[in-house]
Short mmCIF file of C-alpha atoms in Angstrom, two decimals:
data_model
loop_
_atom_site.label_atom_id
_atom_site.label_comp_id
_atom_site.label_asym_id
_atom_site.label_seq_id
_atom_site.Cartn_x
_atom_site.Cartn_y
_atom_site.Cartn_z
CA MET A 1 35.85 -55.45 -5.36
CA THR A 2 34.23 -54.80 -8.74
CA VAL A 3 33.13 -51.22 -9.23
CA LYS A 4 29.97 -50.33 -11.10
CA PRO A 5 30.88 -48.80 -14.47
CA LEU A 6 29.95 -45.19 -15.04
CA VAL A 7 27.78 -44.38 -18.06
CA LYS A 8 27.70 -41.29 -20.28
CA ILE A 9 24.94 -40.69 -22.83
CA CYS A 10 26.27 -38.18 -25.37
CA GLY A 11 24.64 -36.10 -28.07
CA LEU A 12 21.37 -35.40 -26.28
CA SER A 13 19.34 -32.61 -27.84
CA THR A 14 15.75 -32.69 -26.53
CA PRO A 15 14.19 -32.51 -23.07
CA GLU A 16 12.49 -35.86 -23.66
CA THR A 17 15.66 -37.79 -24.46
CA LEU A 18 17.58 -35.96 -21.74
CA ASP A 19 14.93 -37.05 -19.25
CA ALA A 20 15.19 -40.62 -20.58
CA ALA A 21 18.92 -40.61 -19.86
CA LEU A 22 18.41 -39.17 -16.38
CA GLN A 23 15.61 -41.58 -15.53
CA ALA A 24 17.74 -44.50 -16.71
CA GLY A 25 20.42 -43.44 -14.25
CA ALA A 26 23.13 -42.10 -16.55
CA ASP A 27 26.06 -40.64 -14.64
CA TRP A 28 26.84 -38.02 -17.30
CA ILE A 29 24.91 -36.39 -20.10
CA GLY A 30 26.76 -34.98 -23.11
CA LEU A 31 25.84 -31.88 -25.11
CA VAL A 32 27.55 -31.51 -28.49
CA HIS A 33 28.36 -28.02 -29.76
CA PHE A 34 29.85 -28.71 -33.18
CA PRO A 35 27.80 -27.50 -36.17
CA ARG A 36 28.88 -30.31 -38.49
CA SER A 37 27.42 -32.92 -36.16
CA PRO A 38 23.80 -34.13 -36.43
CA ARG A 39 23.84 -33.92 -32.62
CA HIS A 40 24.79 -30.23 -32.54
CA VAL A 41 22.88 -28.03 -30.13
CA ALA A 42 23.09 -24.24 -30.06
CA LEU A 43 24.39 -22.74 -26.84
CA ASP A 44 21.02 -21.39 -25.73
CA ARG A 45 19.39 -24.81 -26.13
CA ALA A 46 22.36 -26.50 -24.49
CA ALA A 47 21.98 -24.09 -21.58
CA MET A 48 18.34 -25.09 -21.14
CA LEU A 49 19.20 -28.79 -21.20
CA SER A 50 22.07 -28.27 -18.79
CA ARG A 51 19.82 -26.51 -16.30
CA ARG A 52 17.39 -29.42 -16.55
CA ALA A 53 20.16 -31.89 -15.68
CA ARG A 54 21.80 -29.87 -12.93
CA GLY A 55 22.22 -31.92 -9.78
CA ARG A 56 20.94 -35.07 -11.49
CA ALA A 57 23.96 -36.04 -13.61
CA GLY A 58 27.33 -34.66 -14.59
CA ARG A 59 27.02 -32.24 -17.50
CA VAL A 60 29.56 -32.51 -20.32
CA VAL A 61 30.00 -30.13 -23.24
CA LEU A 62 31.73 -31.59 -26.31
CA LEU A 63 33.80 -29.16 -28.36
CA VAL A 64 36.08 -29.75 -31.35
CA ASP A 65 39.26 -27.66 -31.67
CA PRO A 66 37.56 -24.65 -30.06
CA GLY A 67 39.04 -21.18 -29.86
CA ASP A 68 39.18 -19.30 -26.58
CA ASP A 69 36.05 -17.28 -27.34
CA LEU A 70 33.97 -20.40 -27.99
CA VAL A 71 35.31 -22.12 -24.89
CA ALA A 72 34.39 -19.11 -22.77
CA ALA A 73 30.93 -18.82 -24.34
CA ALA A 74 30.22 -22.53 -23.88
CA VAL A 75 31.25 -22.48 -20.24
CA ALA A 76 29.20 -19.34 -19.57
CA ALA A 77 26.09 -20.82 -21.19
CA ILE A 78 26.28 -24.45 -20.09
CA ASP A 79 28.22 -24.32 -16.80
CA PRO A 80 29.61 -27.80 -17.56
CA ASP A 81 31.04 -30.14 -14.98
CA LEU A 82 33.44 -31.45 -17.63
CA ILE A 83 34.70 -30.17 -20.99
CA GLN A 84 35.19 -32.91 -23.60
CA LEU A 85 37.70 -32.06 -26.33
CA HIS A 86 37.17 -34.23 -29.38
CA GLY A 87 39.44 -32.68 -31.99
CA ARG A 88 43.18 -32.51 -32.55
CA GLU A 89 43.91 -30.49 -29.43
CA SER A 90 47.53 -30.83 -28.30
CA PRO A 91 48.46 -31.48 -24.68
CA GLU A 92 49.45 -27.81 -24.47
CA ARG A 93 46.03 -26.75 -25.75
CA VAL A 94 44.27 -29.00 -23.25
CA ALA A 95 46.31 -27.40 -20.47
CA ALA A 96 45.45 -23.93 -21.76
CA ILE A 97 41.72 -24.70 -21.80
CA ARG A 98 41.90 -26.03 -18.25
CA ALA A 99 43.68 -22.85 -17.17
CA LEU A 100 41.22 -20.63 -19.04
CA THR A 101 38.11 -22.24 -17.58
CA GLY A 102 39.10 -23.81 -14.29
CA ARG A 103 37.04 -26.82 -15.37
CA PRO A 104 38.16 -30.45 -15.64
CA VAL A 105 38.80 -31.68 -19.17
CA MET A 106 38.34 -35.03 -20.89
CA LYS A 107 40.45 -35.58 -24.01
CA ALA A 108 39.20 -37.99 -26.66
CA LEU A 109 41.84 -39.98 -28.53
CA GLY A 110 41.10 -41.91 -31.72
CA ILE A 111 42.33 -45.51 -31.71
CA ALA A 112 42.86 -47.69 -34.77
CA THR A 113 46.24 -49.32 -34.13
CA ALA A 114 48.36 -50.06 -31.08
CA SER A 115 50.60 -47.09 -31.89
CA ASP A 116 47.67 -44.73 -31.33
CA LEU A 117 47.95 -45.51 -27.62
CA ASP A 118 51.36 -43.86 -27.60
CA ALA A 119 49.60 -40.49 -27.21
CA VAL A 120 47.96 -41.45 -23.91
CA PRO A 121 50.81 -40.58 -21.51
CA ALA A 122 51.20 -37.04 -22.87
CA TYR A 123 47.57 -36.28 -22.12
CA ALA A 124 47.12 -38.36 -19.00
CA GLY A 125 49.02 -35.93 -16.82
CA ILE A 126 46.98 -32.98 -18.05
CA ALA A 127 43.40 -34.10 -18.72
CA GLU A 128 41.33 -35.39 -15.83
CA ARG A 129 39.97 -38.15 -18.05
CA ILE A 130 40.99 -39.89 -21.26
CA LEU A 131 38.33 -41.19 -23.66
CA LEU A 132 39.40 -43.89 -26.10
CA ASP A 133 37.24 -43.74 -29.21
CA ALA A 134 37.42 -45.38 -32.61
CA LYS A 135 39.53 -43.29 -34.96
CA ALA A 136 37.36 -41.71 -37.63
CA PRO A 137 37.75 -43.27 -41.08
CA PRO A 138 39.61 -41.27 -43.75
CA GLY A 139 37.47 -38.46 -45.09
CA ALA A 140 34.91 -38.68 -42.29
CA ALA A 141 33.07 -35.45 -41.53
CA LEU A 142 33.01 -36.15 -37.79
CA PRO A 143 35.85 -37.00 -35.39
CA GLY A 144 33.51 -39.25 -33.38
CA GLY A 145 29.96 -40.54 -33.31
CA ASN A 146 30.52 -42.62 -36.43
CA GLY A 147 29.17 -45.84 -34.97
CA ARG A 148 32.49 -47.65 -35.30
CA ALA A 149 34.21 -49.78 -32.70
CA PHE A 150 37.96 -50.30 -32.52
CA ASP A 151 39.70 -53.59 -31.78
CA TRP A 152 39.40 -53.84 -28.01
CA SER A 153 42.30 -56.28 -27.87
CA LEU A 154 44.58 -53.33 -28.62
CA ILE A 155 44.20 -52.11 -25.05
CA ALA A 156 44.68 -55.49 -23.39
CA GLY A 157 47.54 -55.05 -20.97
CA ALA A 158 47.89 -51.34 -21.76
CA THR A 159 48.63 -48.97 -18.90
CA LEU A 160 45.72 -46.54 -18.87
CA PRO A 161 45.03 -43.68 -16.45
CA GLU A 162 42.46 -44.04 -13.73
CA GLY A 163 38.96 -43.09 -14.86
CA TRP A 164 39.53 -43.67 -18.58
CA MET A 165 36.42 -44.10 -20.69
CA LEU A 166 35.61 -46.43 -23.60
CA SER A 167 33.66 -45.22 -26.61
CA GLY A 168 33.19 -46.09 -30.25
CA GLY A 169 30.36 -48.15 -31.71
CA LEU A 170 28.95 -49.27 -28.36
CA THR A 171 25.34 -50.41 -28.30
CA PRO A 172 22.95 -51.97 -25.79
CA GLU A 173 23.81 -55.29 -27.43
CA SER A 174 27.61 -54.94 -27.21
CA VAL A 175 28.35 -52.91 -24.08
CA ALA A 176 28.39 -55.82 -21.64
CA GLU A 177 30.96 -57.67 -23.78
CA ALA A 178 32.99 -54.48 -24.15
CA LEU A 179 33.12 -54.01 -20.39
CA ALA A 180 33.99 -57.66 -19.79
CA ARG A 181 36.82 -57.61 -22.33
CA THR A 182 38.35 -54.24 -21.51
CA GLY A 183 37.59 -53.67 -17.84
CA ALA A 184 36.68 -50.09 -18.70
CA PRO A 185 35.62 -48.09 -15.64
CA ALA A 186 33.31 -45.93 -17.77
CA VAL A 187 31.54 -46.08 -21.14
CA ASP A 188 30.23 -43.44 -23.52
CA VAL A 189 27.53 -43.93 -26.17
CA SER A 190 25.97 -41.72 -28.80
CA SER A 191 25.01 -43.27 -32.15
CA GLY A 192 24.41 -46.65 -30.51
CA VAL A 193 21.25 -45.39 -28.81
CA GLU A 194 19.78 -43.65 -31.85
CA SER A 195 17.02 -44.53 -34.30
CA ALA A 196 18.55 -42.18 -36.90
CA PRO A 197 21.61 -39.90 -36.87
CA GLY A 198 21.07 -37.40 -34.05
CA VAL A 199 17.71 -38.90 -33.01
CA LYS A 200 18.02 -40.54 -29.61
CA ASP A 201 15.74 -43.49 -28.79
CA PRO A 202 14.58 -43.48 -25.13
CA ALA A 203 14.13 -47.25 -25.11
CA ARG A 204 17.68 -47.84 -26.36
CA ILE A 205 19.05 -45.36 -23.81
CA ALA A 206 17.37 -47.32 -21.01
CA ALA A 207 18.55 -50.63 -22.49
CA PHE A 208 22.13 -49.40 -22.74
CA VAL A 209 22.29 -48.29 -19.11
CA THR A 210 20.69 -51.57 -17.99
CA ALA A 211 23.15 -53.63 -20.03
CA ALA A 212 26.15 -51.63 -18.78
CA ARG A 213 25.00 -52.11 -15.21
CA GLY A 214 24.14 -55.80 -15.59
CA GLY A 215 25.18 -57.62 -12.44
CA PHE A 216 25.59 -54.43 -10.40
#
């Protein structure tokens, strides 16, 4: 039996685009707290958006190499259903953040070559979910959200943990092919549904969810 893929719309920053994601039927909404990102939202604004989404979709806060104080502040403000770690957090750090917060964690791993998949087992037993994203290019300011896809053939035949998520350069135009080629149980999009960096496009959000759910 084929299972409907789950969809996460990340980097939302306004009530209007959050509502667009919810109305389209997104399973998760992502709030980025990372000042270098064009999708960054302050904790008070993220708290407002989180309250708006409560009970309508899973709420994810994205943090990059956060210290304990930031983790605690983000959890207190946003009350996330899932913490997404998108930096260079070690398996030990992921475990520590889970212990500190009592919240499930998703660890993002950058993929550029087959050897990058070697890191998956170390995290799979600790993080509730693994997100495979395109590795940022050398010198990039952001660890993700760069609009790049990785070679999906790299994960053909790979043993991946249940509930893994595919990210990296996905768009309304490419997501159906990505799902068909990888069998991903979940997909994550950010720049692929934007009209400019950090500016979400409600029409592209709706088109992405529709394309991901095509046939379901």
